[in-house]
Tab-separated table of C-alpha atoms in Angstrom:
chain	number	residue	atom	x	y	z
A	29	UNK	CA	86.509	92.195	61.730
A	30	UNK	CA	85.506	95.398	63.492
A	31	UNK	CA	89.135	95.951	64.584
A	32	UNK	CA	90.250	95.622	60.963
A	33	UNK	CA	87.627	98.165	59.805
A	34	UNK	CA	88.713	100.655	62.479
A	35	UNK	CA	92.373	100.111	61.598
A	36	UNK	CA	91.619	100.659	57.888
A	37	UNK	CA	89.631	103.836	58.646
A	38	UNK	CA	92.411	105.223	60.867
A	39	UNK	CA	94.974	104.437	58.155
A	40	UNK	CA	92.953	106.251	55.475
A	41	UNK	CA	92.500	109.273	57.752
A	42	UNK	CA	96.211	109.325	58.586
A	43	UNK	CA	97.138	109.230	54.894
A	44	UNK	CA	94.643	112.001	54.121
A	45	UNK	CA	96.160	114.152	56.867
A	46	UNK	CA	99.610	113.717	55.324
A	47	UNK	CA	98.432	115.013	51.980
A	48	UNK	CA	99.190	118.689	51.376
A	49	UNK	CA	96.259	121.104	51.274
A	50	UNK	CA	94.698	121.746	47.889
A	51	UNK	CA	96.504	118.774	46.345
A	52	UNK	CA	99.815	120.680	46.207
A	53	UNK	CA	102.891	118.603	45.571
A	54	UNK	CA	105.598	118.764	48.200
A	55	UNK	CA	109.303	118.945	47.512
A	56	UNK	CA	112.020	116.962	49.307
A	57	UNK	CA	112.175	119.688	51.971
A	58	UNK	CA	108.476	119.237	52.770
A	59	UNK	CA	107.599	122.656	51.330
A	60	UNK	CA	105.019	123.034	48.547
A	61	UNK	CA	106.555	123.069	45.074
A	62	UNK	CA	106.041	126.382	43.287
A	63	UNK	CA	103.226	126.501	40.773
A	64	UNK	CA	103.559	128.682	37.691
A	65	UNK	CA	101.351	131.755	37.848
A	66	UNK	CA	98.881	131.788	34.960
A	67	UNK	CA	97.782	135.167	33.633
A	68	UNK	CA	94.095	134.957	32.763
A	69	UNK	CA	92.093	137.520	30.809
A	70	UNK	CA	90.744	138.898	34.068
A	71	UNK	CA	94.264	139.131	35.500
A	72	UNK	CA	95.499	140.976	32.393
A	73	UNK	CA	93.063	143.789	33.078
A	74	UNK	CA	94.075	144.014	36.751
A	75	UNK	CA	97.883	143.793	36.542
A	76	UNK	CA	98.617	147.408	35.525
A	77	UNK	CA	96.493	148.849	38.334
A	78	UNK	CA	97.967	146.501	40.942
A	79	UNK	CA	101.530	147.348	39.926
A	80	UNK	CA	100.842	151.079	39.818
A	81	UNK	CA	99.149	150.952	43.228
A	82	UNK	CA	102.041	149.048	44.796
A	83	UNK	CA	104.669	151.288	43.196
A	84	UNK	CA	102.898	154.451	44.336
A	85	UNK	CA	102.535	153.083	47.875
A	86	UNK	CA	106.282	152.367	47.964
A	87	UNK	CA	107.087	155.815	46.583
A	88	UNK	CA	104.758	157.533	49.044
A	89	UNK	CA	106.778	156.007	51.898
A	90	UNK	CA	109.807	158.049	50.822
A	91	UNK	CA	107.986	161.173	49.684
A	92	UNK	CA	108.416	160.506	45.956
A	93	UNK	CA	105.588	161.705	43.704
A	94	UNK	CA	103.006	159.223	42.471
A	95	UNK	CA	103.331	157.914	38.932
A	96	UNK	CA	100.599	157.517	36.324
A	97	UNK	CA	100.225	154.780	33.733
A	98	UNK	CA	101.371	155.827	30.255
A	99	UNK	CA	99.968	153.854	27.295
A	100	UNK	CA	103.025	154.569	25.121
A	101	UNK	CA	105.362	153.198	27.808
A	102	UNK	CA	102.997	150.222	28.247
A	103	UNK	CA	103.211	149.505	24.507
A	104	UNK	CA	107.023	149.702	24.518
A	105	UNK	CA	107.198	147.400	27.556
A	106	UNK	CA	104.803	144.840	26.059
A	107	UNK	CA	106.670	144.755	22.750
A	108	UNK	CA	110.002	144.257	24.500
A	109	UNK	CA	108.616	141.482	26.736
A	110	UNK	CA	107.502	139.552	23.655
A	111	UNK	CA	110.832	140.226	21.942
A	112	UNK	CA	112.812	138.938	24.957
A	113	UNK	CA	110.769	135.744	24.782
A	114	UNK	CA	111.551	135.382	21.072
A	115	UNK	CA	115.269	135.885	21.846
A	116	UNK	CA	114.982	133.588	24.891
A	117	UNK	CA	117.019	135.952	27.040
A	118	UNK	CA	116.262	138.781	29.406
A	119	UNK	CA	118.258	141.769	28.313
A	120	UNK	CA	117.761	145.400	27.448
A	121	UNK	CA	118.405	145.278	23.726
A	122	UNK	CA	115.853	144.303	21.124
A	123	UNK	CA	116.413	141.657	18.504
A	124	UNK	CA	116.865	144.567	16.086
A	125	UNK	CA	119.557	146.099	18.335
A	126	UNK	CA	117.178	148.733	19.735
A	127	UNK	CA	117.745	150.336	23.123
A	128	UNK	CA	114.994	151.126	25.632
A	129	UNK	CA	115.143	154.783	24.543
A	130	UNK	CA	114.647	153.855	20.889
A	131	UNK	CA	111.699	151.601	21.772
A	132	UNK	CA	109.825	154.259	23.773
A	133	UNK	CA	110.432	156.811	20.998
A	134	UNK	CA	108.953	154.372	18.444
A	135	UNK	CA	105.771	154.378	20.513
A	136	UNK	CA	105.617	158.183	20.371
A	137	UNK	CA	106.836	158.875	23.901
A	138	UNK	CA	108.402	162.351	24.092
A	139	UNK	CA	109.277	162.387	27.796
A	140	UNK	CA	112.588	161.397	29.321
A	141	UNK	CA	113.280	157.727	29.862
A	142	UNK	CA	114.315	157.066	33.464
A	143	UNK	CA	114.910	153.337	33.208
A	144	UNK	CA	113.809	149.848	32.361
A	145	UNK	CA	113.515	146.828	34.663
A	146	UNK	CA	113.236	143.345	33.191
A	147	UNK	CA	112.638	139.891	34.596
A	148	UNK	CA	112.206	136.301	33.455
A	149	UNK	CA	110.162	134.268	35.939
A	150	UNK	CA	107.177	132.031	36.597
A	151	UNK	CA	105.850	134.360	39.313
A	152	UNK	CA	103.276	137.122	39.396
A	153	UNK	CA	103.822	140.841	39.026
A	154	UNK	CA	103.862	141.624	42.763
A	155	UNK	CA	106.509	138.964	43.453
A	156	UNK	CA	108.497	140.359	40.521
A	157	UNK	CA	108.127	143.912	41.864
A	158	UNK	CA	109.327	142.677	45.250
A	159	UNK	CA	112.416	141.120	43.614
A	160	UNK	CA	113.129	144.413	41.840
A	161	UNK	CA	112.862	146.235	45.173
A	162	UNK	CA	115.511	143.898	46.673
A	163	UNK	CA	118.133	145.007	44.125
A	164	UNK	CA	119.554	148.528	44.336
A	165	UNK	CA	119.718	149.154	40.582
A	166	UNK	CA	116.146	148.093	39.864
A	167	UNK	CA	114.832	149.743	43.048
A	168	UNK	CA	116.462	153.046	42.031
A	169	UNK	CA	114.540	153.008	38.741
A	170	UNK	CA	111.239	152.458	40.557
A	171	UNK	CA	111.940	154.998	43.300
A	172	UNK	CA	113.592	157.752	41.203
A	173	UNK	CA	111.761	160.956	42.212
A	174	UNK	CA	112.003	162.244	38.623
A	175	UNK	CA	109.829	159.378	37.383
A	176	UNK	CA	106.216	160.428	36.874
A	177	UNK	CA	105.055	157.840	34.324
A	178	UNK	CA	105.118	154.065	34.252
A	179	UNK	CA	104.694	151.427	31.589
A	180	UNK	CA	104.225	147.738	32.387
A	181	UNK	CA	104.356	144.886	29.923
A	182	UNK	CA	104.582	141.122	29.996
A	183	UNK	CA	104.449	138.105	27.785
A	184	UNK	CA	103.583	134.638	29.076
A	185	UNK	CA	104.810	131.637	27.125
A	186	UNK	CA	102.717	128.451	26.906
A	187	UNK	CA	105.192	126.888	29.382
A	188	UNK	CA	104.115	129.474	31.957
A	189	UNK	CA	107.347	131.497	31.862
A	190	UNK	CA	106.645	135.222	32.077
A	191	UNK	CA	108.826	137.976	30.685
A	192	UNK	CA	108.179	141.198	32.657
A	193	UNK	CA	109.209	144.714	31.603
A	194	UNK	CA	108.697	147.956	33.530
A	195	UNK	CA	109.619	151.265	31.918
A	196	UNK	CA	109.639	154.561	33.824
A	197	UNK	CA	109.777	158.055	32.417
A	198	UNK	CA	109.373	161.677	33.315
A	199	UNK	CA	108.192	164.978	31.927
A	200	UNK	CA	109.742	166.231	28.708
A	201	UNK	CA	111.000	169.362	30.498
A	202	UNK	CA	113.000	167.447	33.087
A	203	UNK	CA	116.806	167.265	32.823
A	204	UNK	CA	118.501	163.985	31.960
A	205	UNK	CA	120.417	162.155	34.634
A	206	UNK	CA	123.970	163.417	35.283
A	207	UNK	CA	125.460	160.766	33.011
A	208	UNK	CA	123.262	162.075	30.200
A	209	UNK	CA	121.725	158.701	29.460
A	210	UNK	CA	119.162	156.342	30.861
A	211	UNK	CA	119.216	153.653	33.486
A	212	UNK	CA	118.708	149.975	32.888
A	213	UNK	CA	118.488	147.218	35.419
A	214	UNK	CA	117.786	143.521	35.490
A	215	UNK	CA	116.611	141.253	38.257
A	216	UNK	CA	115.740	137.615	37.804
A	217	UNK	CA	113.608	135.943	40.418
């Protein structure tokens, strides 16, 4: 009987050791399955500062000036994130046909729009920023030395999907880009 008890104990311990830490589910490759990032009230207050800090650290590495958060750009980004969710597609035009430039103007922004980055994901803002930095078009919007202001917005659906929008702008006295317009870029993670 003692041998059976020892065998049962060893079996239970072996099964417990096979279980992934924290109760995570493992995929067929043995890696933990991704878990949707949930934005809590506490997280909402911290996201803008984390993004701005990371962006300014990246820009400092190349000698680009630091950006500051702009509430008008934040408002335009948040409204567009919610609108992308309503349209169920990540793109740069609003359901009313508005462009990024029109949306920032609606919020009272008088500076020059540098660009807009968008994403549709289940991941947090730093992972999304990293994905934007891996793509030349979206990276150029973040790293443009003319950009001095940043707006960050998001909308999380009940399913956990997050629609991210970053808008960058510069001083009203700065010249437009050579093409005379604004940049737009998209990266999906």
